[in-house]
Short mmCIF file of C-alpha atoms and ligand atoms in Angstrom, two decimals:
data_model
loop_
_atom_site.label_atom_id
_atom_site.label_comp_id
_atom_site.label_asym_id
_atom_site.label_seq_id
_atom_site.Cartn_x
_atom_site.Cartn_y
_atom_site.Cartn_z
CA MET A 521 124.26 -135.20 -40.72
CA SER A 522 120.40 -134.77 -40.57
CA GLN A 523 118.78 -134.17 -37.42
CA PHE A 524 116.67 -136.95 -38.18
CA ASP A 525 119.37 -139.78 -38.52
CA VAL A 526 119.66 -139.57 -34.41
CA ILE A 527 118.80 -142.39 -32.82
CA HIS A 528 116.14 -141.53 -29.64
CA ASN A 529 115.39 -144.23 -27.36
CA ARG A 530 112.08 -143.90 -26.87
CA LEU A 531 111.75 -147.54 -24.62
CA ASN A 532 109.92 -146.13 -21.08
CA THR A 533 108.63 -143.25 -22.36
CA ASN A 534 105.05 -144.83 -22.36
CA SER A 535 105.30 -144.64 -26.37
CA VAL A 536 102.70 -146.86 -27.42
CA LYS A 537 105.02 -147.85 -30.92
CA TRP A 538 108.33 -149.04 -28.28
CA ASP A 539 107.01 -149.69 -25.32
CA SER A 540 103.88 -152.08 -26.11
CA LEU A 541 106.60 -154.40 -28.07
CA VAL A 542 106.99 -156.28 -24.82
CA SER A 543 103.42 -156.56 -23.41
CA THR A 544 102.09 -157.27 -27.04
CA TYR A 545 104.81 -159.87 -28.13
CA GLY A 546 106.33 -160.96 -25.00
CA LYS A 547 109.97 -160.38 -26.67
CA GLU A 548 112.71 -158.15 -26.11
CA ASP A 549 114.97 -156.84 -28.92
CA LEU A 550 112.27 -156.53 -31.59
CA LEU A 551 112.37 -153.13 -34.05
CA PRO A 552 109.05 -151.20 -34.88
CA PHE A 553 107.77 -150.28 -37.74
CA TRP A 554 103.92 -150.06 -36.88
CA VAL A 555 102.03 -147.72 -35.08
CA ALA A 556 102.20 -144.69 -37.26
CA ASP A 557 104.27 -142.07 -35.68
CA MET A 558 107.46 -141.13 -36.13
CA ASP A 559 111.36 -141.78 -34.55
CA PHE A 560 111.74 -138.02 -35.01
CA GLN A 561 111.64 -135.27 -32.22
CA ALA A 562 109.49 -132.11 -33.07
CA SER A 563 110.74 -128.93 -34.67
CA PRO A 564 112.32 -126.72 -32.01
CA ALA A 565 109.65 -124.04 -32.26
CA ILE A 566 106.91 -126.08 -31.27
CA SER A 567 109.15 -127.43 -28.20
CA LYS A 568 110.20 -123.73 -27.35
CA ALA A 569 106.66 -122.50 -27.50
CA LEU A 570 105.64 -125.17 -25.29
CA ASN A 571 108.53 -125.14 -22.27
CA ASP A 572 107.26 -121.42 -22.85
CA TYR A 573 103.76 -121.94 -21.51
CA ILE A 574 105.25 -124.95 -18.83
CA LYS A 575 107.55 -122.42 -17.53
CA GLN A 576 104.88 -119.85 -16.93
CA GLY A 577 103.29 -122.33 -14.37
CA ILE A 578 99.53 -122.31 -14.44
CA TYR A 579 97.84 -124.70 -16.79
CA GLY A 580 94.15 -123.15 -16.64
CA TYR A 581 90.92 -123.24 -18.88
CA THR A 582 92.09 -121.52 -22.02
CA LEU A 583 90.32 -120.00 -25.17
CA ILE A 584 91.02 -120.81 -28.28
CA PRO A 585 93.03 -117.44 -30.11
CA ASP A 586 91.96 -115.74 -32.54
CA SER A 587 96.33 -116.77 -33.67
CA LEU A 588 95.71 -120.02 -34.00
CA TYR A 589 92.38 -120.04 -36.52
CA ASP A 590 94.78 -117.41 -38.45
CA ALA A 591 97.53 -119.97 -38.23
CA ILE A 592 94.97 -122.39 -39.59
CA ILE A 593 94.03 -120.45 -42.58
CA THR A 594 97.53 -119.58 -43.68
CA TRP A 595 98.72 -122.68 -43.70
CA GLN A 596 95.53 -124.07 -45.41
CA LYS A 597 95.86 -121.69 -47.88
CA LYS A 598 99.70 -121.36 -48.51
CA GLN A 599 100.19 -125.29 -48.67
CA HIS A 600 97.15 -126.54 -50.05
CA HIS A 601 95.12 -123.48 -51.55
CA TYR A 602 92.34 -123.99 -49.66
CA GLU A 603 90.03 -120.97 -48.34
CA LEU A 604 89.04 -121.17 -45.19
CA THR A 605 87.11 -118.56 -43.09
CA LYS A 606 87.13 -119.00 -38.98
CA GLU A 607 83.68 -119.66 -38.64
CA ASP A 608 84.51 -122.94 -40.39
CA ILE A 609 87.11 -124.17 -38.05
CA LEU A 610 85.64 -126.33 -35.50
CA PHE A 611 87.96 -127.94 -33.09
CA SER A 612 88.05 -131.71 -31.53
CA PRO A 613 91.01 -133.92 -29.36
CA GLY A 614 91.40 -135.94 -32.50
CA VAL A 615 90.58 -136.71 -36.38
CA VAL A 616 88.90 -140.28 -35.06
CA PRO A 617 86.78 -138.81 -32.36
CA SER A 618 85.71 -136.63 -34.85
CA LEU A 619 84.49 -138.75 -37.00
CA VAL A 620 82.13 -140.36 -34.20
CA THR A 621 81.14 -136.93 -33.62
CA ILE A 622 79.95 -136.47 -37.42
CA ILE A 623 78.31 -140.12 -37.67
CA GLN A 624 76.41 -139.27 -34.43
CA ALA A 625 75.68 -135.72 -35.82
CA LEU A 626 74.56 -136.34 -39.43
CA THR A 627 73.12 -139.72 -39.44
CA ASN A 628 71.68 -142.64 -37.77
CA PRO A 629 71.94 -146.00 -36.07
CA GLY A 630 71.23 -148.51 -39.08
CA ASP A 631 71.74 -146.05 -41.57
CA ALA A 632 74.48 -147.64 -43.99
CA LEU A 633 78.03 -145.71 -43.95
CA LEU A 634 80.61 -146.49 -47.09
CA ILE A 635 84.49 -147.14 -47.02
CA HIS A 636 86.67 -148.62 -48.81
CA ASP A 637 88.57 -152.06 -48.02
CA PRO A 638 91.67 -151.75 -47.35
CA VAL A 639 91.72 -148.56 -45.40
CA TYR A 640 92.72 -146.81 -42.57
CA HIS A 641 91.46 -149.64 -39.91
CA PRO A 642 89.37 -147.20 -36.92
CA PHE A 643 86.98 -146.10 -39.63
CA THR A 644 85.17 -149.59 -40.09
CA ASP A 645 85.40 -149.48 -35.84
CA VAL A 646 83.70 -146.23 -35.50
CA ILE A 647 80.93 -147.30 -38.41
CA GLN A 648 80.42 -150.47 -35.89
CA ASN A 649 80.53 -148.85 -32.45
CA THR A 650 77.92 -145.78 -33.35
CA GLU A 651 75.79 -148.86 -34.86
CA ARG A 652 76.07 -147.95 -38.14
CA GLN A 653 75.58 -150.57 -41.46
CA LEU A 654 79.20 -151.02 -42.49
CA ILE A 655 79.45 -151.20 -46.36
CA LEU A 656 82.93 -151.72 -48.15
CA SER A 657 84.00 -151.10 -51.74
CA ASN A 658 87.55 -152.66 -52.76
CA LEU A 659 90.07 -150.62 -53.89
CA ILE A 660 91.74 -152.35 -57.39
CA GLU A 661 95.40 -152.63 -57.91
CA GLU A 662 96.95 -151.11 -61.02
CA GLU A 663 100.02 -150.72 -62.00
CA SER A 664 101.37 -150.76 -58.25
CA LEU A 665 98.38 -148.07 -57.28
CA PHE A 666 95.05 -148.39 -55.77
CA LYS A 667 92.31 -147.39 -57.52
CA MET A 668 89.02 -146.08 -55.95
CA ASP A 669 86.39 -148.84 -57.81
CA PHE A 670 83.43 -146.29 -59.07
CA ASP A 671 81.40 -148.58 -60.80
CA ASP A 672 81.05 -151.08 -57.46
CA MET A 673 81.29 -147.51 -55.29
CA GLU A 674 78.01 -146.79 -57.23
CA GLU A 675 75.91 -149.76 -57.17
CA LYS A 676 76.82 -150.25 -53.29
CA ILE A 677 75.61 -146.52 -52.69
CA ILE A 678 71.57 -147.38 -54.66
CA LYS A 679 71.49 -150.96 -52.87
CA HIS A 680 72.07 -149.89 -49.90
CA GLN A 681 70.93 -146.03 -49.93
CA VAL A 682 74.05 -145.15 -48.72
CA LYS A 683 73.98 -142.17 -46.82
CA LEU A 684 78.01 -141.80 -45.55
CA PHE A 685 81.22 -142.16 -47.51
CA ILE A 686 84.38 -141.91 -45.68
CA LEU A 687 87.37 -141.09 -47.48
CA CYS A 688 90.95 -141.29 -46.56
CA ASN A 689 92.48 -138.56 -48.55
CA PRO A 690 95.95 -139.22 -48.85
CA HIS A 691 95.25 -143.04 -48.44
CA ASN A 692 96.77 -144.82 -45.38
CA PRO A 693 97.86 -148.12 -46.03
CA GLY A 694 98.69 -147.56 -49.87
CA GLY A 695 99.88 -143.71 -49.52
CA ARG A 696 97.69 -142.97 -52.65
CA VAL A 697 97.11 -139.08 -53.09
CA TRP A 698 93.94 -139.02 -55.05
CA THR A 699 94.09 -136.69 -58.14
CA ARG A 700 91.72 -134.02 -58.86
CA GLU A 701 89.70 -136.01 -61.37
CA GLU A 702 89.81 -139.12 -59.52
CA LEU A 703 88.22 -136.60 -56.71
CA GLN A 704 85.66 -135.17 -59.12
CA ARG A 705 84.49 -137.96 -60.08
CA LEU A 706 84.06 -139.26 -56.48
CA GLY A 707 81.93 -135.93 -55.63
CA GLU A 708 79.92 -136.26 -58.97
CA LEU A 709 78.88 -139.45 -57.43
CA CYS A 710 78.59 -138.43 -54.05
CA GLN A 711 76.57 -135.58 -55.12
CA LYS A 712 74.25 -137.42 -57.47
CA HIS A 713 73.33 -139.99 -54.81
CA GLN A 714 73.12 -137.41 -51.85
CA VAL A 715 75.80 -138.80 -50.24
CA LEU A 716 77.94 -136.46 -47.33
CA VAL A 717 81.78 -137.07 -48.01
CA ILE A 718 83.66 -136.98 -44.85
CA SER A 719 87.63 -136.03 -46.33
CA ASP A 720 90.17 -137.52 -43.46
CA GLU A 721 92.92 -135.33 -44.75
CA ILE A 722 95.85 -135.63 -41.94
CA HIS A 723 98.01 -137.13 -44.20
CA GLN A 724 97.95 -134.19 -46.32
CA ASP A 725 101.24 -132.16 -45.92
CA LEU A 726 103.21 -135.83 -46.27
CA VAL A 727 103.04 -136.10 -50.08
CA PHE A 728 105.92 -136.48 -52.54
CA GLU A 729 106.37 -134.78 -55.65
CA PRO A 730 105.54 -134.87 -58.47
CA ASN A 731 102.35 -135.90 -56.29
CA THR A 732 100.19 -133.18 -55.36
CA PHE A 733 97.51 -133.14 -52.53
CA SER A 734 93.87 -131.91 -53.01
CA SER A 735 91.66 -131.19 -50.40
CA PHE A 736 88.43 -132.82 -51.56
CA GLN A 737 86.72 -129.43 -50.70
CA THR A 738 88.56 -127.81 -52.69
CA ILE A 739 87.56 -129.76 -56.65
CA ALA A 740 84.14 -128.11 -57.34
CA PRO A 741 82.36 -125.12 -55.68
CA ASN A 742 79.80 -126.95 -54.31
CA PHE A 743 81.30 -130.07 -52.91
CA LYS A 744 81.43 -127.56 -49.70
CA ASP A 745 77.65 -128.10 -49.56
CA PHE A 746 77.91 -132.13 -48.68
CA SER A 747 81.20 -132.59 -47.55
CA ILE A 748 83.15 -132.21 -43.82
CA VAL A 749 87.20 -132.18 -44.19
CA VAL A 750 88.54 -133.56 -40.93
CA THR A 751 92.67 -132.73 -40.12
CA SER A 752 95.18 -132.34 -37.94
CA ALA A 753 98.80 -130.98 -37.80
CA THR A 754 99.40 -134.08 -35.57
CA LYS A 755 100.68 -136.40 -38.06
CA THR A 756 102.63 -134.08 -40.10
CA PHE A 757 104.37 -132.54 -36.97
CA ASN A 758 105.04 -135.97 -34.97
CA LEU A 759 102.34 -134.83 -32.26
CA ALA A 760 100.14 -137.47 -31.93
CA GLY A 761 100.44 -137.81 -28.20
CA ILE A 762 99.18 -134.20 -27.48
CA LYS A 763 95.54 -135.07 -29.23
CA ASN A 764 93.89 -132.07 -31.27
CA SER A 765 92.35 -131.51 -34.48
CA MET A 766 90.66 -129.62 -37.10
CA ILE A 767 87.13 -130.09 -38.76
CA PHE A 768 86.10 -127.97 -41.67
CA VAL A 769 83.00 -127.12 -42.10
CA LYS A 770 81.58 -124.54 -44.86
CA ASN A 771 77.56 -125.61 -45.16
CA PRO A 772 75.91 -123.92 -42.00
CA LEU A 773 73.06 -126.86 -41.09
CA LEU A 774 75.97 -129.27 -41.50
CA ARG A 775 77.74 -127.36 -39.15
CA ASP A 776 75.27 -125.78 -36.54
CA LYS A 777 74.25 -130.39 -36.17
CA LEU A 778 78.20 -130.91 -35.46
CA GLN A 779 78.11 -127.80 -32.54
CA ALA A 780 74.98 -129.22 -31.40
CA ILE A 781 76.60 -132.72 -30.89
CA GLN A 782 79.64 -131.18 -29.38
CA ALA A 783 77.88 -129.39 -26.88
CA ILE A 784 75.73 -132.55 -25.31
CA ASN A 785 79.23 -134.13 -25.78
CA TYR A 786 81.21 -131.27 -23.56
CA GLN A 787 83.37 -132.21 -26.57
CA ALA A 788 84.40 -128.25 -27.63
CA GLU A 789 87.38 -127.50 -25.43
CA ILE A 790 90.65 -128.73 -26.20
CA ASN A 791 94.01 -129.61 -24.70
CA THR A 792 95.80 -126.16 -24.77
CA PHE A 793 98.92 -128.09 -25.57
CA GLY A 794 97.53 -128.73 -27.94
CA LEU A 795 96.29 -125.33 -29.50
CA ILE A 796 100.04 -124.36 -28.60
CA ALA A 797 101.36 -126.74 -30.31
CA THR A 798 99.28 -126.41 -33.36
CA GLU A 799 99.63 -122.83 -33.92
CA ALA A 800 103.66 -123.33 -33.76
CA ALA A 801 103.63 -125.76 -35.92
CA TYR A 802 101.48 -124.12 -38.67
CA ASN A 803 103.71 -120.66 -37.71
CA GLU A 804 107.08 -121.58 -37.60
CA GLY A 805 106.87 -125.30 -38.65
CA LYS A 806 107.49 -124.90 -42.80
CA GLU A 807 111.19 -125.78 -42.79
CA TRP A 808 111.31 -128.43 -40.74
CA LEU A 809 108.83 -129.99 -42.52
CA ASP A 810 110.66 -129.83 -45.96
CA GLU A 811 113.71 -131.70 -44.56
CA LEU A 812 111.58 -134.12 -43.14
CA LEU A 813 109.98 -134.59 -46.55
CA VAL A 814 113.53 -135.12 -47.96
CA TYR A 815 113.98 -137.67 -45.49
CA LEU A 816 110.95 -139.44 -45.56
CA LYS A 817 111.15 -139.40 -49.57
CA ASN A 818 114.54 -140.77 -49.30
CA ASN A 819 113.95 -143.92 -46.39
CA ILE A 820 111.67 -144.35 -48.69
CA ASP A 821 113.72 -144.85 -52.37
CA PHE A 822 116.08 -146.94 -50.07
CA ALA A 823 113.26 -149.21 -48.74
CA CYS A 824 111.91 -149.87 -51.93
CA ASP A 825 114.67 -150.21 -53.67
CA PHE A 826 116.09 -152.59 -50.92
CA LEU A 827 113.41 -154.76 -50.82
CA LYS A 828 113.39 -154.96 -54.98
CA ALA A 829 117.54 -156.18 -54.81
CA GLN A 830 116.83 -158.70 -51.56
CA LEU A 831 113.40 -159.93 -51.55
CA PRO A 832 112.19 -159.46 -54.91
CA GLN A 833 109.11 -162.09 -54.45
CA ILE A 834 107.44 -159.16 -52.40
CA LYS A 835 105.30 -156.53 -54.10
CA ILE A 836 105.74 -153.11 -53.14
CA MET A 837 103.14 -150.16 -53.38
CA LYS A 838 105.09 -147.21 -53.28
CA PRO A 839 103.58 -144.45 -51.79
CA GLN A 840 102.58 -141.08 -53.28
CA GLY A 841 102.10 -139.70 -50.07
CA THR A 842 102.62 -140.97 -46.28
CA TYR A 843 105.71 -142.77 -44.62
CA LEU A 844 104.23 -145.91 -45.02
CA ILE A 845 104.60 -148.61 -47.59
CA TRP A 846 102.16 -151.66 -48.39
CA LEU A 847 104.03 -154.95 -48.83
CA ASP A 848 102.25 -157.86 -50.87
CA PHE A 849 103.77 -160.79 -49.09
CA SER A 850 101.30 -163.22 -51.26
CA ASP A 851 104.13 -165.02 -53.67
CA TYR A 852 105.30 -166.83 -49.71
CA ASN A 853 101.79 -168.38 -49.41
CA LEU A 854 101.62 -167.96 -45.64
CA PRO A 855 98.52 -167.67 -43.59
CA ASP A 856 98.36 -164.33 -42.31
CA GLU A 857 99.22 -165.40 -38.56
CA ALA A 858 102.28 -167.50 -40.16
CA LEU A 859 103.09 -164.20 -41.69
CA MET A 860 103.17 -161.93 -38.40
CA ALA A 861 104.69 -164.98 -36.63
CA LYS A 862 107.74 -165.30 -38.78
CA LEU A 863 107.98 -161.45 -38.69
CA VAL A 864 108.27 -161.21 -35.44
CA ASP A 865 109.65 -164.23 -33.87
CA ASP A 866 112.23 -164.73 -36.98
CA ALA A 867 112.80 -161.19 -38.25
CA GLY A 868 112.73 -159.43 -35.01
CA VAL A 869 110.54 -156.92 -36.85
CA VAL A 870 106.99 -155.16 -35.80
CA VAL A 871 104.59 -154.30 -38.88
CA ASN A 872 101.03 -153.72 -39.10
CA PRO A 873 99.56 -156.35 -40.11
CA GLY A 874 97.31 -155.76 -43.70
CA ILE A 875 94.52 -157.92 -42.75
CA SER A 876 93.70 -155.17 -40.21
CA PHE A 877 92.79 -152.94 -42.75
CA GLY A 878 90.10 -155.26 -44.11
CA SER A 879 89.93 -157.95 -45.79
CA LYS A 880 92.11 -156.75 -49.08
CA GLY A 881 94.96 -156.91 -46.89
CA THR A 882 95.25 -160.49 -46.43
CA GLN A 883 98.95 -161.51 -46.98
CA HIS A 884 100.07 -157.93 -46.66
CA ILE A 885 101.91 -155.66 -44.04
CA ARG A 886 102.09 -151.98 -43.61
CA PHE A 887 105.44 -151.16 -42.96
CA ASN A 888 106.41 -147.58 -41.33
CA THR A 889 109.86 -146.00 -42.70
CA ALA A 890 109.37 -142.78 -40.27
CA CYS A 891 112.90 -143.61 -38.46
CA PRO A 892 116.34 -142.56 -38.65
CA ARG A 893 117.79 -144.60 -41.66
CA ALA A 894 120.23 -146.52 -39.24
CA LEU A 895 117.13 -148.34 -37.54
CA LEU A 896 115.58 -148.64 -41.13
CA VAL A 897 118.25 -150.84 -42.60
CA GLU A 898 118.48 -152.93 -39.15
CA GLY A 899 114.95 -153.84 -39.68
CA LEU A 900 115.12 -154.14 -43.42
CA GLU A 901 118.40 -156.21 -42.93
CA LYS A 902 116.66 -158.78 -40.69
CA MET A 903 114.01 -159.16 -42.47
CA ALA A 904 116.05 -160.02 -45.56
CA LEU A 905 117.64 -162.79 -43.91
CA THR A 906 114.45 -164.65 -42.83
CA PHE A 907 112.65 -164.25 -46.31
CA ARG A 908 115.35 -164.88 -48.44
C1 PLP B 1078 93.84 -141.45 -42.01
C2 PLP B 1078 93.98 -141.15 -40.71
N1 PLP B 1078 93.35 -140.58 -39.88
C3 PLP B 1078 93.22 -140.60 -38.28
C4 PLP B 1078 94.62 -140.95 -37.89
C5 PLP B 1078 94.76 -140.66 -36.29
O1 PLP B 1078 94.29 -139.49 -35.77
P1 PLP B 1078 93.55 -139.00 -33.99
O2 PLP B 1078 94.75 -139.40 -33.40
O3 PLP B 1078 93.75 -137.57 -34.53
O4 PLP B 1078 92.43 -139.77 -34.21
C6 PLP B 1078 95.52 -141.44 -38.07
C7 PLP B 1078 96.81 -142.26 -37.72
O5 PLP B 1078 97.33 -142.69 -38.36
C8 PLP B 1078 95.52 -141.80 -39.55
O6 PLP B 1078 96.08 -142.36 -40.22
#
């Protein structure tokens, strides 16, 4: 039995995934396959590092130790062939807060900012909340995978004089792990039109063979001049509540502007638990991650095979990375609200409505498979009974 088979009761832990089911849907007995965290305990090395800190009993202001920089640099180099120096690394309480800081530092209100549709929904929020203009380019679906529509992107970049593009690499909700060729073409396009790129690489470690993740900044030496990478150990190691993330910025002009905004907002100080957990994760978490990836891959294979056999009307986008499956229910011809109502009220499962990721997500859902297999089976069987 795998450590990931153990079912932990997360109810009454203030878990967003579990404890907001009742308040959101007014029903007991729902199974959650929404909110992108995992129902697995973190690696014992991380718990030990946090416990050691807790035991010493004083929780005052904390310096960012060189050992943390070293852990991050070593991880990125070993796992992703991505070379960083200490100077390249800034810290932030989260990847989404980093997006806000970068937008505030490097663009002006009213500027046009481009994202894909569908994509992780807070990209839309951060653009709209900072009063920038939201420009969308639809992803194209080919052979059950999302592809970028470079012609459409270029047309929109020129038409709206786009200043910045936010890339989701790997892509949430589609699970695409962009290839080096795709990233090359994207980078050339952005460079040609002087568009800054933010590459959100929070899912960088959750990638299944034979796919390989490449950081946008490793594609060509000059891509570092007009790009910023944001990432975190929190997604990989299931630490989302600990709130800690990194911004990798190699261009000193961009970095100065980011640091200036961080200073204005008093944002440069980071929660100590996040620092400790991140260092332990990167130094000691590789074995745990390898085991996790096998488990996730098996869960995804199982879910896809099950759905193919039991509910062939659902079109499946099998992820190359992430633990999220993008499912197309359009053959059922249900409006989005009716689809969600059927899932919640009839099947008793809660997922993310595809429409929340953009208009291309209509009649789709995002299904989170990162849970013990027994829960996954229970949820899929409930769906099969309802939709068969
Ligand atoms: C692409 C992407 N970026 C950012 C986040 C959240 O990052 P944070 O919690 O550090 O703000 C998520 C969480 O699911 C995500 O999928």
